[in-house]
Amino acid sequence: LFDGHDLAILSPQQGMRRHEDALGLSHEARVDTTDPLLRRDIAYYQGASHAYQKRLIAWQADSGDAQHVSQR
C-alpha cells in the first residue's frame, strides 16, 4: 500500500515491512501491526479477501484471457 510517501508491504515469507520515503532514499524497516499504514494495508487485504470469498467480487475472464490460460 503506497500512501504517496511511504510504502507498506505484506508478504508471506518476509513478513511485514515498511519503506519510508519510498520515492527517495527508501529506508526499509520491519514493522508490526501497530504501524498505522500497515494496519490500513491489512484491512484492505482482508476486505478484498472477504469480498472474493463471499463472491461479492469475482474474476471475469474474457475470451482472450481464457485462450491465454489454455496455452500455458
Short mmCIF file of the N, C-alpha and C atoms (twelve columns), coordinates in Angstrom:
data_MODEL
# 
_entry.id   MODEL 
# 
loop_
_atom_site.group_PDB 
_atom_site.id 
_atom_site.type_symbol 
_atom_site.label_atom_id 
_atom_site.label_alt_id 
_atom_site.label_comp_id 
_atom_site.label_asym_id 
_atom_site.label_seq_id 
_atom_site.Cartn_x 
_atom_site.Cartn_y 
_atom_site.Cartn_z 
_atom_site.pdbx_PDB_model_num 
ATOM 1   N N  . LEU A 1  0.855   -1.168  0.000   1 
ATOM 2   C CA . LEU A 1  0.000   0.000   0.000   1 
ATOM 3   C C  . LEU A 1  0.897   1.225   0.000   1 
ATOM 4   N N  . PHE A 2  0.740   2.104   -0.958  1 
ATOM 5   C CA . PHE A 2  1.522   3.335   -1.073  1 
ATOM 6   C C  . PHE A 2  0.636   4.514   -0.732  1 
ATOM 7   N N  . ASP A 3  1.065   5.335   0.213   1 
ATOM 8   C CA . ASP A 3  0.254   6.478   0.625   1 
ATOM 9   C C  . ASP A 3  0.745   7.803   0.033   1 
ATOM 10  N N  . GLY A 4  1.620   7.741   -0.954  1 
ATOM 11  C CA . GLY A 4  2.164   8.951   -1.559  1 
ATOM 12  C C  . GLY A 4  3.547   9.290   -1.031  1 
ATOM 13  N N  . HIS A 5  3.918   8.694   0.081   1 
ATOM 14  C CA . HIS A 5  5.230   8.930   0.676   1 
ATOM 15  C C  . HIS A 5  5.872   7.625   1.139   1 
ATOM 16  N N  . ASP A 6  5.126   6.819   1.871   1 
ATOM 17  C CA . ASP A 6  5.633   5.566   2.421   1 
ATOM 18  C C  . ASP A 6  4.930   4.379   1.765   1 
ATOM 19  N N  . LEU A 7  5.567   3.216   1.854   1 
ATOM 20  C CA . LEU A 7  5.053   2.000   1.241   1 
ATOM 21  C C  . LEU A 7  5.012   0.892   2.279   1 
ATOM 22  N N  . ALA A 8  3.854   0.258   2.464   1 
ATOM 23  C CA . ALA A 8  3.708   -0.880  3.371   1 
ATOM 24  C C  . ALA A 8  3.583   -2.141  2.530   1 
ATOM 25  N N  . ILE A 9  4.336   -3.185  2.919   1 
ATOM 26  C CA . ILE A 9  4.366   -4.415  2.148   1 
ATOM 27  C C  . ILE A 9  4.014   -5.596  3.050   1 
ATOM 28  N N  . LEU A 10 3.047   -6.384  2.607   1 
ATOM 29  C CA . LEU A 10 2.700   -7.658  3.269   1 
ATOM 30  C C  . LEU A 10 3.197   -8.772  2.373   1 
ATOM 31  N N  . SER A 11 3.973   -9.680  2.914   1 
ATOM 32  C CA . SER A 11 4.434   -10.812 2.121   1 
ATOM 33  C C  . SER A 11 4.504   -12.049 3.006   1 
ATOM 34  N N  . PRO A 12 4.159   -13.214 2.449   1 
ATOM 35  C CA . PRO A 12 4.110   -14.430 3.255   1 
ATOM 36  C C  . PRO A 12 5.461   -14.807 3.869   1 
ATOM 37  N N  . GLN A 13 6.537   -14.665 3.131   1 
ATOM 38  C CA . GLN A 13 7.827   -15.134 3.619   1 
ATOM 39  C C  . GLN A 13 8.619   -14.053 4.358   1 
ATOM 40  N N  . GLN A 14 8.495   -12.816 3.952   1 
ATOM 41  C CA . GLN A 14 9.300   -11.767 4.559   1 
ATOM 42  C C  . GLN A 14 8.530   -10.943 5.575   1 
ATOM 43  N N  . GLY A 15 7.306   -11.305 5.836   1 
ATOM 44  C CA . GLY A 15 6.539   -10.615 6.860   1 
ATOM 45  C C  . GLY A 15 6.080   -9.232  6.457   1 
ATOM 46  N N  . MET A 16 6.040   -8.349  7.425   1 
ATOM 47  C CA . MET A 16 5.524   -7.002  7.226   1 
ATOM 48  C C  . MET A 16 6.690   -6.019  7.199   1 
ATOM 49  N N  . ARG A 17 6.723   -5.205  6.147   1 
ATOM 50  C CA . ARG A 17 7.793   -4.219  6.004   1 
ATOM 51  C C  . ARG A 17 7.212   -2.881  5.629   1 
ATOM 52  N N  . ARG A 18 8.001   -1.862  5.856   1 
ATOM 53  C CA . ARG A 18 7.601   -0.510  5.500   1 
ATOM 54  C C  . ARG A 18 8.813   0.192   4.904   1 
ATOM 55  N N  . HIS A 19 8.590   0.854   3.778   1 
ATOM 56  C CA . HIS A 19 9.627   1.686   3.165   1 
ATOM 57  C C  . HIS A 19 9.252   3.133   3.428   1 
ATOM 58  N N  . GLU A 20 10.055  3.794   4.231   1 
ATOM 59  C CA . GLU A 20 9.832   5.217   4.474   1 
ATOM 60  C C  . GLU A 20 10.513  5.983   3.354   1 
ATOM 61  N N  . ASP A 21 9.874   7.061   2.892   1 
ATOM 62  C CA . ASP A 21 10.379  7.870   1.778   1 
ATOM 63  C C  . ASP A 21 10.600  6.973   0.559   1 
ATOM 64  N N  . ALA A 22 9.559   6.250   0.161   1 
ATOM 65  C CA . ALA A 22 9.661   5.237   -0.887  1 
ATOM 66  C C  . ALA A 22 10.133  5.798   -2.226  1 
ATOM 67  N N  . LEU A 23 9.861   7.043   -2.523  1 
ATOM 68  C CA . LEU A 23 10.292  7.625   -3.790  1 
ATOM 69  C C  . LEU A 23 11.659  8.294   -3.675  1 
ATOM 70  N N  . GLY A 24 12.201  8.337   -2.486  1 
ATOM 71  C CA . GLY A 24 13.500  8.963   -2.263  1 
ATOM 72  C C  . GLY A 24 14.547  7.932   -1.899  1 
ATOM 73  N N  . LEU A 25 15.092  8.030   -0.714  1 
ATOM 74  C CA . LEU A 25 16.139  7.116   -0.254  1 
ATOM 75  C C  . LEU A 25 15.599  5.739   0.113   1 
ATOM 76  N N  . SER A 26 14.325  5.635   0.385   1 
ATOM 77  C CA . SER A 26 13.628  4.381   0.663   1 
ATOM 78  C C  . SER A 26 14.298  3.536   1.739   1 
ATOM 79  N N  . HIS A 27 14.194  3.974   2.949   1 
ATOM 80  C CA . HIS A 27 14.716  3.231   4.094   1 
ATOM 81  C C  . HIS A 27 13.708  2.161   4.489   1 
ATOM 82  N N  . GLU A 28 14.124  0.872   4.450   1 
ATOM 83  C CA . GLU A 28 13.223  -0.236  4.788   1 
ATOM 84  C C  . GLU A 28 13.324  -0.581  6.265   1 
ATOM 85  N N  . ALA A 29 12.178  -0.828  6.875   1 
ATOM 86  C CA . ALA A 29 12.139  -1.228  8.278   1 
ATOM 87  C C  . ALA A 29 11.092  -2.319  8.457   1 
ATOM 88  N N  . ARG A 30 11.366  -3.256  9.347   1 
ATOM 89  C CA . ARG A 30 10.357  -4.252  9.724   1 
ATOM 90  C C  . ARG A 30 9.431   -3.580  10.732  1 
ATOM 91  N N  . VAL A 31 8.158   -3.839  10.604  1 
ATOM 92  C CA . VAL A 31 7.170   -3.233  11.478  1 
ATOM 93  C C  . VAL A 31 6.228   -4.311  11.984  1 
ATOM 94  N N  . ASP A 32 5.393   -3.942  12.936  1 
ATOM 95  C CA . ASP A 32 4.383   -4.880  13.420  1 
ATOM 96  C C  . ASP A 32 3.007   -4.272  13.179  1 
ATOM 97  N N  . THR A 33 1.997   -4.910  13.700  1 
ATOM 98  C CA . THR A 33 0.622   -4.480  13.409  1 
ATOM 99  C C  . THR A 33 0.203   -3.214  14.148  1 
ATOM 100 N N  . THR A 34 1.102   -2.584  14.875  1 
ATOM 101 C CA . THR A 34 0.763   -1.307  15.491  1 
ATOM 102 C C  . THR A 34 1.025   -0.140  14.535  1 
ATOM 103 N N  . ASP A 35 1.717   -0.388  13.431  1 
ATOM 104 C CA . ASP A 35 2.008   0.661   12.447  1 
ATOM 105 C C  . ASP A 35 0.727   1.045   11.706  1 
ATOM 106 N N  . PRO A 36 0.347   2.322   11.696  1 
ATOM 107 C CA . PRO A 36 -0.934  2.728   11.087  1 
ATOM 108 C C  . PRO A 36 -1.047  2.414   9.590   1 
ATOM 109 N N  . LEU A 37 0.028   2.617   8.828   1 
ATOM 110 C CA . LEU A 37 -0.033  2.321   7.388   1 
ATOM 111 C C  . LEU A 37 -0.176  0.824   7.158   1 
ATOM 112 N N  . LEU A 38 0.511   0.040   7.929   1 
ATOM 113 C CA . LEU A 38 0.416   -1.403  7.805   1 
ATOM 114 C C  . LEU A 38 -0.971  -1.899  8.212   1 
ATOM 115 N N  . ARG A 39 -1.552  -1.309  9.235   1 
ATOM 116 C CA . ARG A 39 -2.915  -1.688  9.650   1 
ATOM 117 C C  . ARG A 39 -3.905  -1.430  8.515   1 
ATOM 118 N N  . ARG A 40 -3.727  -0.306  7.811   1 
ATOM 119 C CA . ARG A 40 -4.595  0.016   6.682   1 
ATOM 120 C C  . ARG A 40 -4.372  -0.987  5.545   1 
ATOM 121 N N  . ASP A 41 -3.128  -1.358  5.294   1 
ATOM 122 C CA . ASP A 41 -2.795  -2.345  4.270   1 
ATOM 123 C C  . ASP A 41 -3.477  -3.680  4.582   1 
ATOM 124 N N  . ILE A 42 -3.390  -4.119  5.817   1 
ATOM 125 C CA . ILE A 42 -4.024  -5.374  6.254   1 
ATOM 126 C C  . ILE A 42 -5.538  -5.296  6.081   1 
ATOM 127 N N  . ALA A 43 -6.119  -4.172  6.447   1 
ATOM 128 C CA . ALA A 43 -7.576  -4.007  6.330   1 
ATOM 129 C C  . ALA A 43 -8.035  -4.100  4.878   1 
ATOM 130 N N  . TYR A 44 -7.307  -3.463  3.940   1 
ATOM 131 C CA . TYR A 44 -7.663  -3.550  2.522   1 
ATOM 132 C C  . TYR A 44 -7.556  -4.992  2.031   1 
ATOM 133 N N  . TYR A 45 -6.486  -5.683  2.419   1 
ATOM 134 C CA . TYR A 45 -6.291  -7.070  2.010   1 
ATOM 135 C C  . TYR A 45 -7.414  -7.951  2.555   1 
ATOM 136 N N  . GLN A 46 -7.730  -7.804  3.837   1 
ATOM 137 C CA . GLN A 46 -8.782  -8.624  4.437   1 
ATOM 138 C C  . GLN A 46 -10.140 -8.327  3.824   1 
ATOM 139 N N  . GLY A 47 -10.397 -7.064  3.521   1 
ATOM 140 C CA . GLY A 47 -11.667 -6.699  2.898   1 
ATOM 141 C C  . GLY A 47 -11.817 -7.310  1.515   1 
ATOM 142 N N  . ALA A 48 -10.756 -7.252  0.724   1 
ATOM 143 C CA . ALA A 48 -10.793 -7.840  -0.621  1 
ATOM 144 C C  . ALA A 48 -10.927 -9.357  -0.541  1 
ATOM 145 N N  . SER A 49 -10.211 -9.986  0.393   1 
ATOM 146 C CA . SER A 49 -10.289 -11.434 0.556   1 
ATOM 147 C C  . SER A 49 -11.708 -11.863 0.945   1 
ATOM 148 N N  . HIS A 50 -12.311 -11.142 1.874   1 
ATOM 149 C CA . HIS A 50 -13.678 -11.452 2.307   1 
ATOM 150 C C  . HIS A 50 -14.653 -11.305 1.139   1 
ATOM 151 N N  . ALA A 51 -14.543 -10.208 0.402   1 
ATOM 152 C CA . ALA A 51 -15.453 -9.972  -0.718  1 
ATOM 153 C C  . ALA A 51 -15.299 -11.050 -1.786  1 
ATOM 154 N N  . TYR A 52 -14.077 -11.490 -2.053  1 
ATOM 155 C CA . TYR A 52 -13.850 -12.539 -3.042  1 
ATOM 156 C C  . TYR A 52 -14.418 -13.874 -2.558  1 
ATOM 157 N N  . GLN A 53 -14.163 -14.232 -1.297  1 
ATOM 158 C CA . GLN A 53 -14.652 -15.500 -0.753  1 
ATOM 159 C C  . GLN A 53 -16.180 -15.563 -0.731  1 
ATOM 160 N N  . LYS A 54 -16.830 -14.437 -0.493  1 
ATOM 161 C CA . LYS A 54 -18.301 -14.394 -0.452  1 
ATOM 162 C C  . LYS A 54 -18.904 -14.142 -1.834  1 
ATOM 163 N N  . ARG A 55 -18.032 -14.161 -2.850  1 
ATOM 164 C CA . ARG A 55 -18.452 -13.945 -4.238  1 
ATOM 165 C C  . ARG A 55 -19.122 -12.592 -4.456  1 
ATOM 166 N N  . LEU A 56 -18.696 -11.607 -3.683  1 
ATOM 167 C CA . LEU A 56 -19.182 -10.247 -3.892  1 
ATOM 168 C C  . LEU A 56 -18.417 -9.605  -5.042  1 
ATOM 169 N N  . ILE A 57 -17.217 -10.096 -5.282  1 
ATOM 170 C CA . ILE A 57 -16.416 -9.716  -6.447  1 
ATOM 171 C C  . ILE A 57 -15.879 -11.008 -7.043  1 
ATOM 172 N N  . ALA A 58 -15.636 -11.013 -8.332  1 
ATOM 173 C CA . ALA A 58 -15.132 -12.227 -8.972  1 
ATOM 174 C C  . ALA A 58 -14.343 -11.853 -10.216 1 
ATOM 175 N N  . TRP A 59 -13.426 -12.711 -10.578 1 
ATOM 176 C CA . TRP A 59 -12.651 -12.517 -11.788 1 
ATOM 177 C C  . TRP A 59 -13.505 -12.936 -12.978 1 
ATOM 178 N N  . GLN A 60 -13.640 -12.050 -13.931 1 
ATOM 179 C CA . GLN A 60 -14.402 -12.343 -15.136 1 
ATOM 180 C C  . GLN A 60 -13.417 -12.408 -16.304 1 
ATOM 181 N N  . ALA A 61 -13.005 -13.592 -16.683 1 
ATOM 182 C CA . ALA A 61 -12.074 -13.745 -17.796 1 
ATOM 183 C C  . ALA A 61 -12.798 -13.491 -19.107 1 
ATOM 184 N N  . ASP A 62 -12.173 -12.700 -19.982 1 
ATOM 185 C CA . ASP A 62 -12.739 -12.533 -21.317 1 
ATOM 186 C C  . ASP A 62 -12.166 -13.625 -22.218 1 
ATOM 187 N N  . SER A 63 -12.596 -13.696 -23.444 1 
ATOM 188 C CA . SER A 63 -12.171 -14.783 -24.329 1 
ATOM 189 C C  . SER A 63 -10.664 -14.776 -24.545 1 
ATOM 190 N N  . GLY A 64 -10.025 -13.616 -24.566 1 
ATOM 191 C CA . GLY A 64 -8.576  -13.536 -24.719 1 
ATOM 192 C C  . GLY A 64 -7.844  -14.122 -23.532 1 
ATOM 193 N N  . ASP A 65 -8.373  -13.897 -22.318 1 
ATOM 194 C CA . ASP A 65 -7.756  -14.458 -21.118 1 
ATOM 195 C C  . ASP A 65 -7.861  -15.981 -21.112 1 
ATOM 196 N N  . ALA A 66 -9.009  -16.505 -21.469 1 
ATOM 197 C CA . ALA A 66 -9.216  -17.959 -21.465 1 
ATOM 198 C C  . ALA A 66 -8.287  -18.608 -22.495 1 
ATOM 199 N N  . GLN A 67 -8.105  -17.970 -23.634 1 
ATOM 200 C CA . GLN A 67 -7.234  -18.501 -24.654 1 
ATOM 201 C C  . GLN A 67 -5.783  -18.489 -24.179 1 
ATOM 202 N N  . HIS A 68 -5.388  -17.418 -23.500 1 
ATOM 203 C CA . HIS A 68 -4.022  -17.287 -22.992 1 
ATOM 204 C C  . HIS A 68 -3.741  -18.341 -21.914 1 
ATOM 205 N N  . VAL A 69 -4.692  -18.589 -21.045 1 
ATOM 206 C CA . VAL A 69 -4.521  -19.577 -19.972 1 
ATOM 207 C C  . VAL A 69 -4.413  -20.986 -20.560 1 
ATOM 208 N N  . SER A 70 -5.205  -21.293 -21.572 1 
ATOM 209 C CA . SER A 70 -5.203  -22.648 -22.140 1 
ATOM 210 C C  . SER A 70 -3.898  -22.947 -22.862 1 
ATOM 211 N N  . GLN A 71 -3.159  -21.926 -23.287 1 
ATOM 212 C CA . GLN A 71 -1.906  -22.135 -23.994 1 
ATOM 213 C C  . GLN A 71 -0.742  -22.391 -23.067 1 
ATOM 214 N N  . ARG A 72 -0.899  -22.221 -21.759 1 
ATOM 215 C CA . ARG A 72 0.203   -22.415 -20.805 1 
ATOM 216 C C  . ARG A 72 0.548   -23.835 -20.619 1 
# 
